mmCIF file of C-alpha atoms and ligand atoms in Angstrom:
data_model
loop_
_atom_site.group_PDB
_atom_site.id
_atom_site.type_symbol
_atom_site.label_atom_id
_atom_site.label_comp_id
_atom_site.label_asym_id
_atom_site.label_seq_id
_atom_site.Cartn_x
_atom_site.Cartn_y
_atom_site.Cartn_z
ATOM 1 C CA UNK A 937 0.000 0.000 0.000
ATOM 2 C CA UNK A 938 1.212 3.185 -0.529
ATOM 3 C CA UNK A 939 1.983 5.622 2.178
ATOM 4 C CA UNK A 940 0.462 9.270 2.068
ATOM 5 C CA UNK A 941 2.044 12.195 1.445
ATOM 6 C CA UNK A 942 3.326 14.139 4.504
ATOM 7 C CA UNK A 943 1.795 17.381 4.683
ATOM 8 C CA UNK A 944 -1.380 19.002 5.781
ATOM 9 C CA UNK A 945 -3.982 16.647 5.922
ATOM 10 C CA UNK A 946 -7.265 17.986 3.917
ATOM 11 C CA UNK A 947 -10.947 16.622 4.300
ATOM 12 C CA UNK A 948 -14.304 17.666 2.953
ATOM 13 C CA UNK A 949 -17.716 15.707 1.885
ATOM 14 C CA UNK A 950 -20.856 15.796 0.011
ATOM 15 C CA UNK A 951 -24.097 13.480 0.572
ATOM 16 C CA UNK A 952 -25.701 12.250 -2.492
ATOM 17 C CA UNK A 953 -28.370 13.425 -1.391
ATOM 18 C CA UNK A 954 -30.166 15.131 -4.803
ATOM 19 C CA UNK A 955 -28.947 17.212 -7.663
ATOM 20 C CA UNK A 956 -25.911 19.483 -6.854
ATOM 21 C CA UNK A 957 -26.509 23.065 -6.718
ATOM 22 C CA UNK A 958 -24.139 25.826 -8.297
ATOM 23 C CA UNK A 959 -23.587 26.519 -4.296
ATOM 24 C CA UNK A 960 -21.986 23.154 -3.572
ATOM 25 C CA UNK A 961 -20.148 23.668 -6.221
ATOM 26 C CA UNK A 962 -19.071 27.029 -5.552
ATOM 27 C CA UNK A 963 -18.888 26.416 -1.801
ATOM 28 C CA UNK A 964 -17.196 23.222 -1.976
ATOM 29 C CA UNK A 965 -16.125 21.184 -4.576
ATOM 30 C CA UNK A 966 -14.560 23.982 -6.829
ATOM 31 C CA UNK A 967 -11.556 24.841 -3.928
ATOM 32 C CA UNK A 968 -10.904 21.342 -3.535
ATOM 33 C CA UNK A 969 -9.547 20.982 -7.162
ATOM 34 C CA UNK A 970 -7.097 24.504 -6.238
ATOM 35 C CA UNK A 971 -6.497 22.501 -2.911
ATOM 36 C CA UNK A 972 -5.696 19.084 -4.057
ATOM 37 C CA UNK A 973 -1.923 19.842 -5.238
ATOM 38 C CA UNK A 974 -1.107 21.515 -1.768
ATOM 39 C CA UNK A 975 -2.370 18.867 0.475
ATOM 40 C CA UNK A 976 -3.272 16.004 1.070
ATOM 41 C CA UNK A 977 -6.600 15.421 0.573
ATOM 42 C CA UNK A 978 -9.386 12.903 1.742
ATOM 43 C CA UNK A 979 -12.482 13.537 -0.468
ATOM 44 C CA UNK A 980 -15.607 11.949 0.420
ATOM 45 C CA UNK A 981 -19.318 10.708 -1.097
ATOM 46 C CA UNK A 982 -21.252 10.907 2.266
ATOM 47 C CA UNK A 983 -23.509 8.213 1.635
ATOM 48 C CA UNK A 984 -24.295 7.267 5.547
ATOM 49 C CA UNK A 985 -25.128 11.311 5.931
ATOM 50 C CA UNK A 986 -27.226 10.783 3.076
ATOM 51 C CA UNK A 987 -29.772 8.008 4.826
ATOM 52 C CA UNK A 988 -30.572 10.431 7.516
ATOM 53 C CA UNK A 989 -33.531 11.462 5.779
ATOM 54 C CA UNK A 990 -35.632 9.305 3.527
ATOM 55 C CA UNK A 991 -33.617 8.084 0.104
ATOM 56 C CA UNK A 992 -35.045 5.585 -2.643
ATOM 57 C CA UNK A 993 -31.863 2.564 -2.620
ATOM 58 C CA UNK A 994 -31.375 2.606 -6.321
ATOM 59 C CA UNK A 995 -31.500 6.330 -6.650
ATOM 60 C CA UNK A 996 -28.769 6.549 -3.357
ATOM 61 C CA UNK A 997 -26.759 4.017 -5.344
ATOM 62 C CA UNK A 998 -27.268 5.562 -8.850
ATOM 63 C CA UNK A 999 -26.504 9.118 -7.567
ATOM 64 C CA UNK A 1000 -23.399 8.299 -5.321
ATOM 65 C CA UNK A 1001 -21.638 7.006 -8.785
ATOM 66 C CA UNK A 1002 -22.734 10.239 -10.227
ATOM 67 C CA UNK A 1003 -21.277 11.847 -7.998
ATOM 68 C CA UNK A 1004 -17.863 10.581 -7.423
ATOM 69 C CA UNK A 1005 -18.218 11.479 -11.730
ATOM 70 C CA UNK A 1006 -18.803 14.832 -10.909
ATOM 71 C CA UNK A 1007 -16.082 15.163 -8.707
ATOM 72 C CA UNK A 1008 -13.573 14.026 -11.405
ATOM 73 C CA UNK A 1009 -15.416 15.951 -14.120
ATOM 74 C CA UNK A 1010 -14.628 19.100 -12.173
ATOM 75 C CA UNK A 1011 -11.241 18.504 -11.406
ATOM 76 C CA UNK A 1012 -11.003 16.535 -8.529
ATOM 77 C CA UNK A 1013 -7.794 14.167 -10.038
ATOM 78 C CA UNK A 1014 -7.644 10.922 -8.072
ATOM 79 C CA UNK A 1015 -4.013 11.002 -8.673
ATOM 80 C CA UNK A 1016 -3.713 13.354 -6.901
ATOM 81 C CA UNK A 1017 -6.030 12.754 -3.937
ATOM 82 C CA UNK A 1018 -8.188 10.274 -2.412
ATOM 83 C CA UNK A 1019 -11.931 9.604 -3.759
ATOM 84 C CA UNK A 1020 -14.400 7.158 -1.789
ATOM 85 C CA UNK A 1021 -17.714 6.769 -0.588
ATOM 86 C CA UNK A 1022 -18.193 6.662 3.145
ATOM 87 C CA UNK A 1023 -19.525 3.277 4.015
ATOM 88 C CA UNK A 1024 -17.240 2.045 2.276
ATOM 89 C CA UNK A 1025 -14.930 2.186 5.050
ATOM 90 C CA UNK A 1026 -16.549 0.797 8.509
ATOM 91 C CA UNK A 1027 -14.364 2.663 9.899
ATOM 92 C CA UNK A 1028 -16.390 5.906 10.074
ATOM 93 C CA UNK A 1029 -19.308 4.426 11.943
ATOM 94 C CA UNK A 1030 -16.851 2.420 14.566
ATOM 95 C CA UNK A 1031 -15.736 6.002 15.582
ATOM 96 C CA UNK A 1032 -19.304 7.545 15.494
ATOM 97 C CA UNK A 1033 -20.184 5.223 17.540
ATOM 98 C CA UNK A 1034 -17.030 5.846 20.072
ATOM 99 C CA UNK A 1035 -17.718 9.445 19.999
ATOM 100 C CA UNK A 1036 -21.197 9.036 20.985
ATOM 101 C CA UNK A 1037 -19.978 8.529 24.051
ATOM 102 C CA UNK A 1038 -18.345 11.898 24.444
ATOM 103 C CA UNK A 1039 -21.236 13.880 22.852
ATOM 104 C CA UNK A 1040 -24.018 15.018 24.517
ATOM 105 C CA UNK A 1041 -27.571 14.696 23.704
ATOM 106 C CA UNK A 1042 -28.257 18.451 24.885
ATOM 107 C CA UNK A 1043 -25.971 19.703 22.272
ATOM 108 C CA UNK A 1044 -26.981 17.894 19.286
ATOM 109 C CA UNK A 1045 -30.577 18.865 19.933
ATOM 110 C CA UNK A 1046 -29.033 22.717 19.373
ATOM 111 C CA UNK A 1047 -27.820 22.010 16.407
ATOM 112 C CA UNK A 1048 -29.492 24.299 13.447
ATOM 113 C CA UNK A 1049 -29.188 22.009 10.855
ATOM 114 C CA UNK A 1050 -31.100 19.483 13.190
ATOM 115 C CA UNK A 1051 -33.497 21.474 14.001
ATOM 116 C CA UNK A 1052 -34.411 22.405 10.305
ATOM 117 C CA UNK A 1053 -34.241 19.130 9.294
ATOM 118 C CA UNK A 1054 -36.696 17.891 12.329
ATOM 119 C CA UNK A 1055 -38.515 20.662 11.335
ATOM 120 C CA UNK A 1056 -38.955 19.384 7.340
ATOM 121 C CA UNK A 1057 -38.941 15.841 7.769
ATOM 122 C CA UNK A 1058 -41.419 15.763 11.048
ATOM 123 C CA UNK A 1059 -42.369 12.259 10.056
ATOM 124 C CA UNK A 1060 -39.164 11.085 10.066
ATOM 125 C CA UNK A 1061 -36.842 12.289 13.282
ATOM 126 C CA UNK A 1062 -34.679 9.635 13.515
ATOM 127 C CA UNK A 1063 -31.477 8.949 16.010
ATOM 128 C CA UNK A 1064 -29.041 9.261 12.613
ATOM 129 C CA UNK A 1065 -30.548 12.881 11.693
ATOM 130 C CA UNK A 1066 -30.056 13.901 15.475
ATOM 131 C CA UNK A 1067 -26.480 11.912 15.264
ATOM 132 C CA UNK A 1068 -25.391 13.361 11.840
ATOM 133 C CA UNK A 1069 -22.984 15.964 13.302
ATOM 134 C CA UNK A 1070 -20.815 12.987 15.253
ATOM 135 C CA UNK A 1071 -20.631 11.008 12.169
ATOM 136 C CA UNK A 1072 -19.090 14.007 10.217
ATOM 137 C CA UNK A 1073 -16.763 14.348 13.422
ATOM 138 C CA UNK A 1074 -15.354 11.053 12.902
ATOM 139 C CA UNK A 1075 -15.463 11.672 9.151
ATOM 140 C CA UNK A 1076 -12.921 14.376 9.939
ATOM 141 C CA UNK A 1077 -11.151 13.464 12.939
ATOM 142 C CA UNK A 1078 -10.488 9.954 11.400
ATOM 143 C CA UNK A 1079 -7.871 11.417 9.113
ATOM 144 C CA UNK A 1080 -6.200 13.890 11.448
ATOM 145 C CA UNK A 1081 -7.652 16.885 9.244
ATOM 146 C CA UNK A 1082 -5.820 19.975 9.445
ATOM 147 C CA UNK A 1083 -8.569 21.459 7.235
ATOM 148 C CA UNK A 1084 -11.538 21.270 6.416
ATOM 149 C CA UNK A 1085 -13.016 23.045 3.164
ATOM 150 C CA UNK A 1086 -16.826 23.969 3.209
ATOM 151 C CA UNK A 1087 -19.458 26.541 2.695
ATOM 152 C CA UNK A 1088 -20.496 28.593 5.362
ATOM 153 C CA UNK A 1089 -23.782 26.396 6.390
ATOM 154 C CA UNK A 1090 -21.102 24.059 7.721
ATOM 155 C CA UNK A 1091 -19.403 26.078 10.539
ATOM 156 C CA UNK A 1092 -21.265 24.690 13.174
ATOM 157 C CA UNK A 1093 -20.478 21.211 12.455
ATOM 158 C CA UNK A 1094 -17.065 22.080 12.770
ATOM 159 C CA UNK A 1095 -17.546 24.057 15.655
ATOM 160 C CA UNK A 1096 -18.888 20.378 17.125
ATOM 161 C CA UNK A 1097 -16.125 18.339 15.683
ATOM 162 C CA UNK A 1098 -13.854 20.488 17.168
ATOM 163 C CA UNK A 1099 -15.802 20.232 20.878
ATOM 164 C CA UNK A 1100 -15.531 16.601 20.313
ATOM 165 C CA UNK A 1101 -11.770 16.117 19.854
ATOM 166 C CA UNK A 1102 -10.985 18.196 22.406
ATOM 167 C CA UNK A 1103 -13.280 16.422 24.908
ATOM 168 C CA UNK A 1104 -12.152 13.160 24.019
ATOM 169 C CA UNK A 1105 -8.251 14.362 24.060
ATOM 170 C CA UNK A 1106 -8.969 15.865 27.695
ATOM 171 C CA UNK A 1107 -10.317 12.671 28.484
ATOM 172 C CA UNK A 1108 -8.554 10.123 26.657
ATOM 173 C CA UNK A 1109 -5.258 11.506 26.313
ATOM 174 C CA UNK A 1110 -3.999 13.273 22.871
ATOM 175 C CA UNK A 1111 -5.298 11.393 19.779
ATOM 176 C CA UNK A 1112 -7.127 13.674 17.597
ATOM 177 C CA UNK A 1113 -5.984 16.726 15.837
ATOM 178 C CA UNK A 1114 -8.149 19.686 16.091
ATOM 179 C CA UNK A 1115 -9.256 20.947 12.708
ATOM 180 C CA UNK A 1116 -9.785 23.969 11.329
ATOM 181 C CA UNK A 1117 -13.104 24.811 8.989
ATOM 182 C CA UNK A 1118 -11.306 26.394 5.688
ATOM 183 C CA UNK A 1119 -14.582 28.802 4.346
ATOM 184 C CA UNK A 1120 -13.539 31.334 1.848
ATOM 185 C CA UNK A 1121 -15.189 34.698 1.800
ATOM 186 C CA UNK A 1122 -16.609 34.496 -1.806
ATOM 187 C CA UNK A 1123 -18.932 31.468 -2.374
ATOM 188 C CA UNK A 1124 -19.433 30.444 0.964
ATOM 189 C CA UNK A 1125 -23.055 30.993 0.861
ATOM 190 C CA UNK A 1126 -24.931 31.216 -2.385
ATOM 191 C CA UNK A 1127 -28.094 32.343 -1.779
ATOM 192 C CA UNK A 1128 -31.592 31.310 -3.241
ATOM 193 C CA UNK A 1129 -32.602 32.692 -6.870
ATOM 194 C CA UNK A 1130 -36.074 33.338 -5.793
ATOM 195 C CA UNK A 1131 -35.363 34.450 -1.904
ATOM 196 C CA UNK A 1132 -31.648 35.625 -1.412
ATOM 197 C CA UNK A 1133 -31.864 35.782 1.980
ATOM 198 C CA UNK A 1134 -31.610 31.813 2.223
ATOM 199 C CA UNK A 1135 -29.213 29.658 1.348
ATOM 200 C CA UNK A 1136 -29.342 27.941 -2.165
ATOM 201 C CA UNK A 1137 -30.194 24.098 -1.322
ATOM 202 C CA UNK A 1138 -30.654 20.370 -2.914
ATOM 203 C CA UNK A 1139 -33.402 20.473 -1.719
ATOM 204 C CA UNK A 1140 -35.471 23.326 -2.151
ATOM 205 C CA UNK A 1141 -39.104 22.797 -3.618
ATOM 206 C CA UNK A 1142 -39.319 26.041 -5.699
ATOM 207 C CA UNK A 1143 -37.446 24.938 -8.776
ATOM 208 C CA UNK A 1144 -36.532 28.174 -9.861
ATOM 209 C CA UNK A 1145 -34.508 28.578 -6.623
ATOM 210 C CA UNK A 1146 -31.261 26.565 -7.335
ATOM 211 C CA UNK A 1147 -29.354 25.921 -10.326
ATOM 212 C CA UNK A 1148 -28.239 22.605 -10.692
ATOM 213 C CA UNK A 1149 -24.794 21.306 -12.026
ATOM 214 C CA UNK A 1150 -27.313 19.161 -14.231
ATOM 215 C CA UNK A 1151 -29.491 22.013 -16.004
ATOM 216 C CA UNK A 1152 -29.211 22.447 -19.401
ATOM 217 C CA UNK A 1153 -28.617 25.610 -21.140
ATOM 218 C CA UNK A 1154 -32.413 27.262 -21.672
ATOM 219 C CA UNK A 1155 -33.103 25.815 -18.085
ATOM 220 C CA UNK A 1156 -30.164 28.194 -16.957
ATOM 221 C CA UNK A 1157 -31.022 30.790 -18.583
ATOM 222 C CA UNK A 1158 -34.160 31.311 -17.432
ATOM 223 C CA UNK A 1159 -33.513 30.741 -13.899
ATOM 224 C CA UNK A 1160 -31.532 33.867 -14.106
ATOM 225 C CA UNK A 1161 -34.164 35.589 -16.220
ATOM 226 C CA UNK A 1162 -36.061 34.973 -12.826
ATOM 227 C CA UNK A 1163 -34.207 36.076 -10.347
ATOM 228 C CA UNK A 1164 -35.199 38.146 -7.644
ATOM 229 C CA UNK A 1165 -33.011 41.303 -7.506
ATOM 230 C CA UNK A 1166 -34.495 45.113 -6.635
ATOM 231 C CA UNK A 1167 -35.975 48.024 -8.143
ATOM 232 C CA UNK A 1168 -33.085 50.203 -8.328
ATOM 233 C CA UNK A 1169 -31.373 48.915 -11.025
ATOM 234 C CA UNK A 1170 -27.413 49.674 -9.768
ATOM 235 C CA UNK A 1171 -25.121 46.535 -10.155
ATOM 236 C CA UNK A 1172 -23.242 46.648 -6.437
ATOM 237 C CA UNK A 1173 -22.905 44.190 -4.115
ATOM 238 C CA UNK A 1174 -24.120 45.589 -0.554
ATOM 239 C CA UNK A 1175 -26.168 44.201 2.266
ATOM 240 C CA UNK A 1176 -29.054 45.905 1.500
ATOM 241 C CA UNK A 1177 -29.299 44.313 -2.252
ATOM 242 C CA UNK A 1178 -29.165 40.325 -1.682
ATOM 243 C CA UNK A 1179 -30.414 39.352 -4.751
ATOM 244 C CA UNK A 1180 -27.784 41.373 -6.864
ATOM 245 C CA UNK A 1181 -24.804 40.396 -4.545
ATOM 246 C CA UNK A 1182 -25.481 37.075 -4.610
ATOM 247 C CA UNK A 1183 -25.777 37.178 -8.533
ATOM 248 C CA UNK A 1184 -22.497 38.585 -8.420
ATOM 249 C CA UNK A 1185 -21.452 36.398 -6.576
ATOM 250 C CA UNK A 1186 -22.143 33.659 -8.621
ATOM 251 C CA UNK A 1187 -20.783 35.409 -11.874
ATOM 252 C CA UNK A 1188 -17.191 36.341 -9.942
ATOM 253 C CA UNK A 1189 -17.270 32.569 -9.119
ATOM 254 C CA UNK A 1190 -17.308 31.389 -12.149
ATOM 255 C CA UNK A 1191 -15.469 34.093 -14.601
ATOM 256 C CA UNK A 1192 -13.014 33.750 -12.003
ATOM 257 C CA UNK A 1193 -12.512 37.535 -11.005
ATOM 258 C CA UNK A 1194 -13.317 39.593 -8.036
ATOM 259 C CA UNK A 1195 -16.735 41.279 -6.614
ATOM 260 C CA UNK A 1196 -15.009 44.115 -7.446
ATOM 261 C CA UNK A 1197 -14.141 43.414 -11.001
ATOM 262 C CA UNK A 1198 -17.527 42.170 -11.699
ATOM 263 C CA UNK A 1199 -18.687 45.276 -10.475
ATOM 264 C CA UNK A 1200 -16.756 47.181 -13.622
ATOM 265 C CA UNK A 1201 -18.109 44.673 -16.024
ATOM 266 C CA UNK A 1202 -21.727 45.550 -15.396
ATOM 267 C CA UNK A 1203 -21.356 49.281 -15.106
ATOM 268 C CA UNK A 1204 -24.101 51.177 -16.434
ATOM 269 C CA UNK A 1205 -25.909 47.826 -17.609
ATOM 270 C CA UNK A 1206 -29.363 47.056 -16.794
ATOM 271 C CA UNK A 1207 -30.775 43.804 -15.048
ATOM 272 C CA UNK A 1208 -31.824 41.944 -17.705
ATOM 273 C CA UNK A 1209 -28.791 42.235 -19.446
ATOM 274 C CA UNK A 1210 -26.729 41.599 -16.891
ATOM 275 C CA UNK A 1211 -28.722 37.943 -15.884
ATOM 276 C CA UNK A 1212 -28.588 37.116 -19.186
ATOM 277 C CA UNK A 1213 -24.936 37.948 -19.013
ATOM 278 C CA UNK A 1214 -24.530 35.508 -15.341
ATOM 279 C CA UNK A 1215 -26.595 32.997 -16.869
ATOM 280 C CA UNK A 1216 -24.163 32.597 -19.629
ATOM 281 C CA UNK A 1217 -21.420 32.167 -18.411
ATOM 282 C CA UNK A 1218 -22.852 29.712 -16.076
ATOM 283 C CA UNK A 1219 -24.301 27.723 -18.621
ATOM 284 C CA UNK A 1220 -20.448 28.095 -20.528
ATOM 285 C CA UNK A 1221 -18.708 27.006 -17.502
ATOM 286 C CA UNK A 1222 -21.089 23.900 -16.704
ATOM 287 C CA UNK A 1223 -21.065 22.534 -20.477
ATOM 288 C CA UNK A 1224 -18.056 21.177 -20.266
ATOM 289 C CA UNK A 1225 -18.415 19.617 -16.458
ATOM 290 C CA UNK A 1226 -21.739 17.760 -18.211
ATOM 291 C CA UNK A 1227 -20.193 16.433 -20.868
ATOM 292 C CA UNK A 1228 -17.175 15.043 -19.053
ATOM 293 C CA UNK A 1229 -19.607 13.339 -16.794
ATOM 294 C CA UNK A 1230 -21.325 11.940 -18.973
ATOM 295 C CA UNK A 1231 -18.533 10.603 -20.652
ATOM 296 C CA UNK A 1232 -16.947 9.205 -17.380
ATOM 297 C CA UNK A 1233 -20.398 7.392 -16.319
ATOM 298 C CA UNK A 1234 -20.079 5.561 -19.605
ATOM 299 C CA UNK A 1235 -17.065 3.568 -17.833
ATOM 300 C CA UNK A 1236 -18.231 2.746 -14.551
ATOM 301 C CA UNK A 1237 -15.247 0.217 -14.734
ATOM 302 C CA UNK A 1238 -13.415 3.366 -14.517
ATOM 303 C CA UNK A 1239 -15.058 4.530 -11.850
ATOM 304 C CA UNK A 1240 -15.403 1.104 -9.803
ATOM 305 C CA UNK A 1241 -11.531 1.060 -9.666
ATOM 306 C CA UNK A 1242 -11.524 4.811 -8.591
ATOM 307 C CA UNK A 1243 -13.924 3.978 -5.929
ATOM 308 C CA UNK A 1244 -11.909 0.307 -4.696
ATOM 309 C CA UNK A 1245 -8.429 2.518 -4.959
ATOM 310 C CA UNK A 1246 -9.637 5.355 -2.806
ATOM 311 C CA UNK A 1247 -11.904 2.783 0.020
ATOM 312 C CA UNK A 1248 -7.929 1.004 0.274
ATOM 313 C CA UNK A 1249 -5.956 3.585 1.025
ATOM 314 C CA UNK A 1250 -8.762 5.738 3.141
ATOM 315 C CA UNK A 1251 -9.459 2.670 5.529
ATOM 316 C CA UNK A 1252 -5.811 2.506 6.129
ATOM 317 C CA UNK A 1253 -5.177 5.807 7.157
ATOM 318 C CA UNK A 1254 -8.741 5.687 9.244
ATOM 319 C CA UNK A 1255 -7.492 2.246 10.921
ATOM 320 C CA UNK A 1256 -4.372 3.653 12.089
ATOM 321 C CA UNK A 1257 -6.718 6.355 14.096
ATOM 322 C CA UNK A 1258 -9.123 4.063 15.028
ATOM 323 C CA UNK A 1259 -6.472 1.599 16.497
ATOM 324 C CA UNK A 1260 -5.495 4.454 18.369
ATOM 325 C CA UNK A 1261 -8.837 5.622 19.624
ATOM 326 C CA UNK A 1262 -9.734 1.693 20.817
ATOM 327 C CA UNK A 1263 -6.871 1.301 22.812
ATOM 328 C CA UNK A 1264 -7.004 4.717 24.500
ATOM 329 C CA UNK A 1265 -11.150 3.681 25.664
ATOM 330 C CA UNK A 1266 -9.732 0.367 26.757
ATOM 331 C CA UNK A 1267 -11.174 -1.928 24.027
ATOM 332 C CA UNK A 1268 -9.388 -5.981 24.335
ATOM 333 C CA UNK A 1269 -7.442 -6.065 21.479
ATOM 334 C CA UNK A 1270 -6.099 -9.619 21.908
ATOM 335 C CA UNK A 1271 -2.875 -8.332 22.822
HETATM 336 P P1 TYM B 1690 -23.870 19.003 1.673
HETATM 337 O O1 TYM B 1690 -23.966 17.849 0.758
HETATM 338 O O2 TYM B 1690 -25.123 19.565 2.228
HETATM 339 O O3 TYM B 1690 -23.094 20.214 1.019
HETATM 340 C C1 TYM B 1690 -21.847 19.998 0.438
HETATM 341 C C2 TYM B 1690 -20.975 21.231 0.512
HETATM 342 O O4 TYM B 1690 -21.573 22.317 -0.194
HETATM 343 C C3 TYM B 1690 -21.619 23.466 0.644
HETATM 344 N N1 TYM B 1690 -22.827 24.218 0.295
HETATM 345 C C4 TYM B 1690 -22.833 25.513 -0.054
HETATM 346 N N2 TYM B 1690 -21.839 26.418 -0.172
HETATM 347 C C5 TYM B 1690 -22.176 27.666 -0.565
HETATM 348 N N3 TYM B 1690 -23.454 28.045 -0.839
HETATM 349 C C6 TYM B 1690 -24.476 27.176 -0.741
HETATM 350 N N4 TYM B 1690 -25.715 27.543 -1.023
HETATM 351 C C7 TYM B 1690 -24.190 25.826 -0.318
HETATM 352 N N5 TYM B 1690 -24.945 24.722 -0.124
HETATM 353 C C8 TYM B 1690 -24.095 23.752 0.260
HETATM 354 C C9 TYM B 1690 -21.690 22.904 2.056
HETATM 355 O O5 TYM B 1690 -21.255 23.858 3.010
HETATM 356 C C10 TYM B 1690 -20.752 21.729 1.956
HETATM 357 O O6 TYM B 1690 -19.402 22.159 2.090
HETATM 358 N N6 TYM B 1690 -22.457 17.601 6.131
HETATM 359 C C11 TYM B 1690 -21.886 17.908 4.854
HETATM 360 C C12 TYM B 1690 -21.260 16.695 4.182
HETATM 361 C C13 TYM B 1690 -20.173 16.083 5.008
HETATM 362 C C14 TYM B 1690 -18.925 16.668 5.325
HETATM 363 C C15 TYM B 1690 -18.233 15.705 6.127
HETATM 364 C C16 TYM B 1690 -18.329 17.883 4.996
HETATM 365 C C17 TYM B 1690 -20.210 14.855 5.574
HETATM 366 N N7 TYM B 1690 -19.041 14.621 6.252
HETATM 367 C C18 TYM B 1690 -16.958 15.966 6.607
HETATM 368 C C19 TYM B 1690 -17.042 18.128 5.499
HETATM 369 C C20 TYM B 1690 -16.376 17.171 6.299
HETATM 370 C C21 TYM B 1690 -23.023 18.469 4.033
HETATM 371 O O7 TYM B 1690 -24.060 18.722 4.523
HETATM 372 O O8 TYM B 1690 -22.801 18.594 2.774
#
């Protein structure tokens, strides 16, 4: 087996959970490809996050290939880093269930995201939704993470991961690095087309709201052609114009430039031409991300041996941590 590169240890995931949105993208998966050369990187399909709410099996199974496709066909190289789904190293859910013991039920009940998802799925407020946060703790602390890239909506879970690690260090003795959330200022939280005050999500109902990595061309377009901006028609990003901002946002994400810069671009230009002018160059950027999906999901061999690679050397890296962690709690080891 091959031994990892020695160097800051980078981790990030995303559930399978629906279509991606141009926020995971922009949130997430876009830095890891800049990241991947600098670190080392553990890049996950978080399947077992992904059960927490209700998921049809072949869809789950259909999507999670899709997704480790989507991951290459933006840039993720698995040369260059390692690419697995989640169960497919036990791993993770041996140390969930370790740090269990150090979490408390008080402060998983606090948890937004928790709370918003009881909220949604009332009919189905089960012990993994409530859990989901320790899972992603052992996700991260499994690896000895220095960093961990996500969008903004994250920070709490970190905040918790963090909690954890120290708790069990305090208690256990030092065996978990502390990691660090690694948000950047631009992207971190791409709002809602059609309410810019929330975040853009999988799994919103309004279908105008969120642009997904999957929409063709006209579909893009006039998502944009819909967007909720303001009735003065100045392009500036400011607090008091979400809508606008957050287009800007999105069009400085994906040309590449600066707020700023964008800014310039759109001076003097109206609305419409400037969300037909966002829209493009979304739908330009994505093209070629579709296409090279598409291409890769036509060799699932491929993509099998991707998948096999990256469960081998994850779960070796993870068992060296979770050695660690069962002989600090005093687990018989048969030695
Ligand atoms: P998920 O699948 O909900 O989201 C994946 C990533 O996309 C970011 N994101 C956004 N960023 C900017 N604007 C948005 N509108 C937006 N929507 C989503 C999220 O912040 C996230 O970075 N719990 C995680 C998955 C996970 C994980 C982990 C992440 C499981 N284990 C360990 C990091 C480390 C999640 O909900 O992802």
């Amino acid at each position: 087996m091959e031994e990892i590169r020695e160097e800051k240890v980078l981790y990030s995931a995303v559930q399978p959970s629906g279509s991606l949105t141009i926020g995971n993208y922009i949130g997430a998966i876009r830095n890891w490809v800049e990241l991947q050369s600098r670190f080392t990187c553990f890049y996950a399909i978080a399947d077992m996050h992904a059960i927490t709410v209700r998921q049809e099996p072949a869809l789950l199974r259909r999507r999670t290939l899709e997704l480790a496709a989507l991951y290459i066909a933006c840039g993720v190289d698995p040369e260059k880093c390692t690419l697995y789904v989640q169960s497919n190293v036990p791993a993770h859910a041996e140390l969930a269930w370790v740090l269990n013991t150090v979490t408390y039920v008080g402060e998983m009940e606090r948890m937004t995201q928790f709370k918003d998802k009881s909220a949604k799925h009332a009919e189905n407020v089960n012990m993994g939704l409530m859990d989901y946060p320790v899972l992603m703790a052992a996700d991260i602390l499994l690896y000895q993470a220095h960093l961990v890239p996500v969008g903004i909506d994250q920070r709490q879970h970190l905040e918790i991961t963090r909690d954890i690690a120290i708790r069990f260090n305090n208690r256990y003795g030092e065996t978990f690095r502390v990691p660090e959330a690694y948000i950047l200022k631009e992207g971190a939280k791409i709002t809602s087309l059609q309410d810019p005050l929330h975040k853009m999500s999988k799994s919103d109902e309004n279908p105008n709201a969120s642009v997904y990595l999957s929409d063709d061309k006209d579909t893009i377009m006039r998502k944009f052609k819909r967007a909720v901006t303001d009735s003065d028609n100045r392009i500036v990003a400011s607090e008091e114009k979400p809508g606008v901002t957050n287009l800007l946002n999105i069009y400085a994400s994906f040309k590449g430039c600066s707020v700023p810069e964008a800014e310039k671009t759109f001076e003097g230009k109206g609305y419409g031409d400037f969300k037909l002018a966002v829209g493009e160059t979304v739908a330009d950027a994505l093209a070629p991300i579709q296409a090279e999906q598409k291409r890769l999901l036509a060799d699932k061999g491929y993509l099998a041996g991707v998948l096999k690679k990256g469960a081998e050397t994850a779960s070796y890296t993870a068992r060296k941590t979770l050695s660690k962690v069962f002989r600090k709690v005093g687990f018989y080891r048969g030695d």
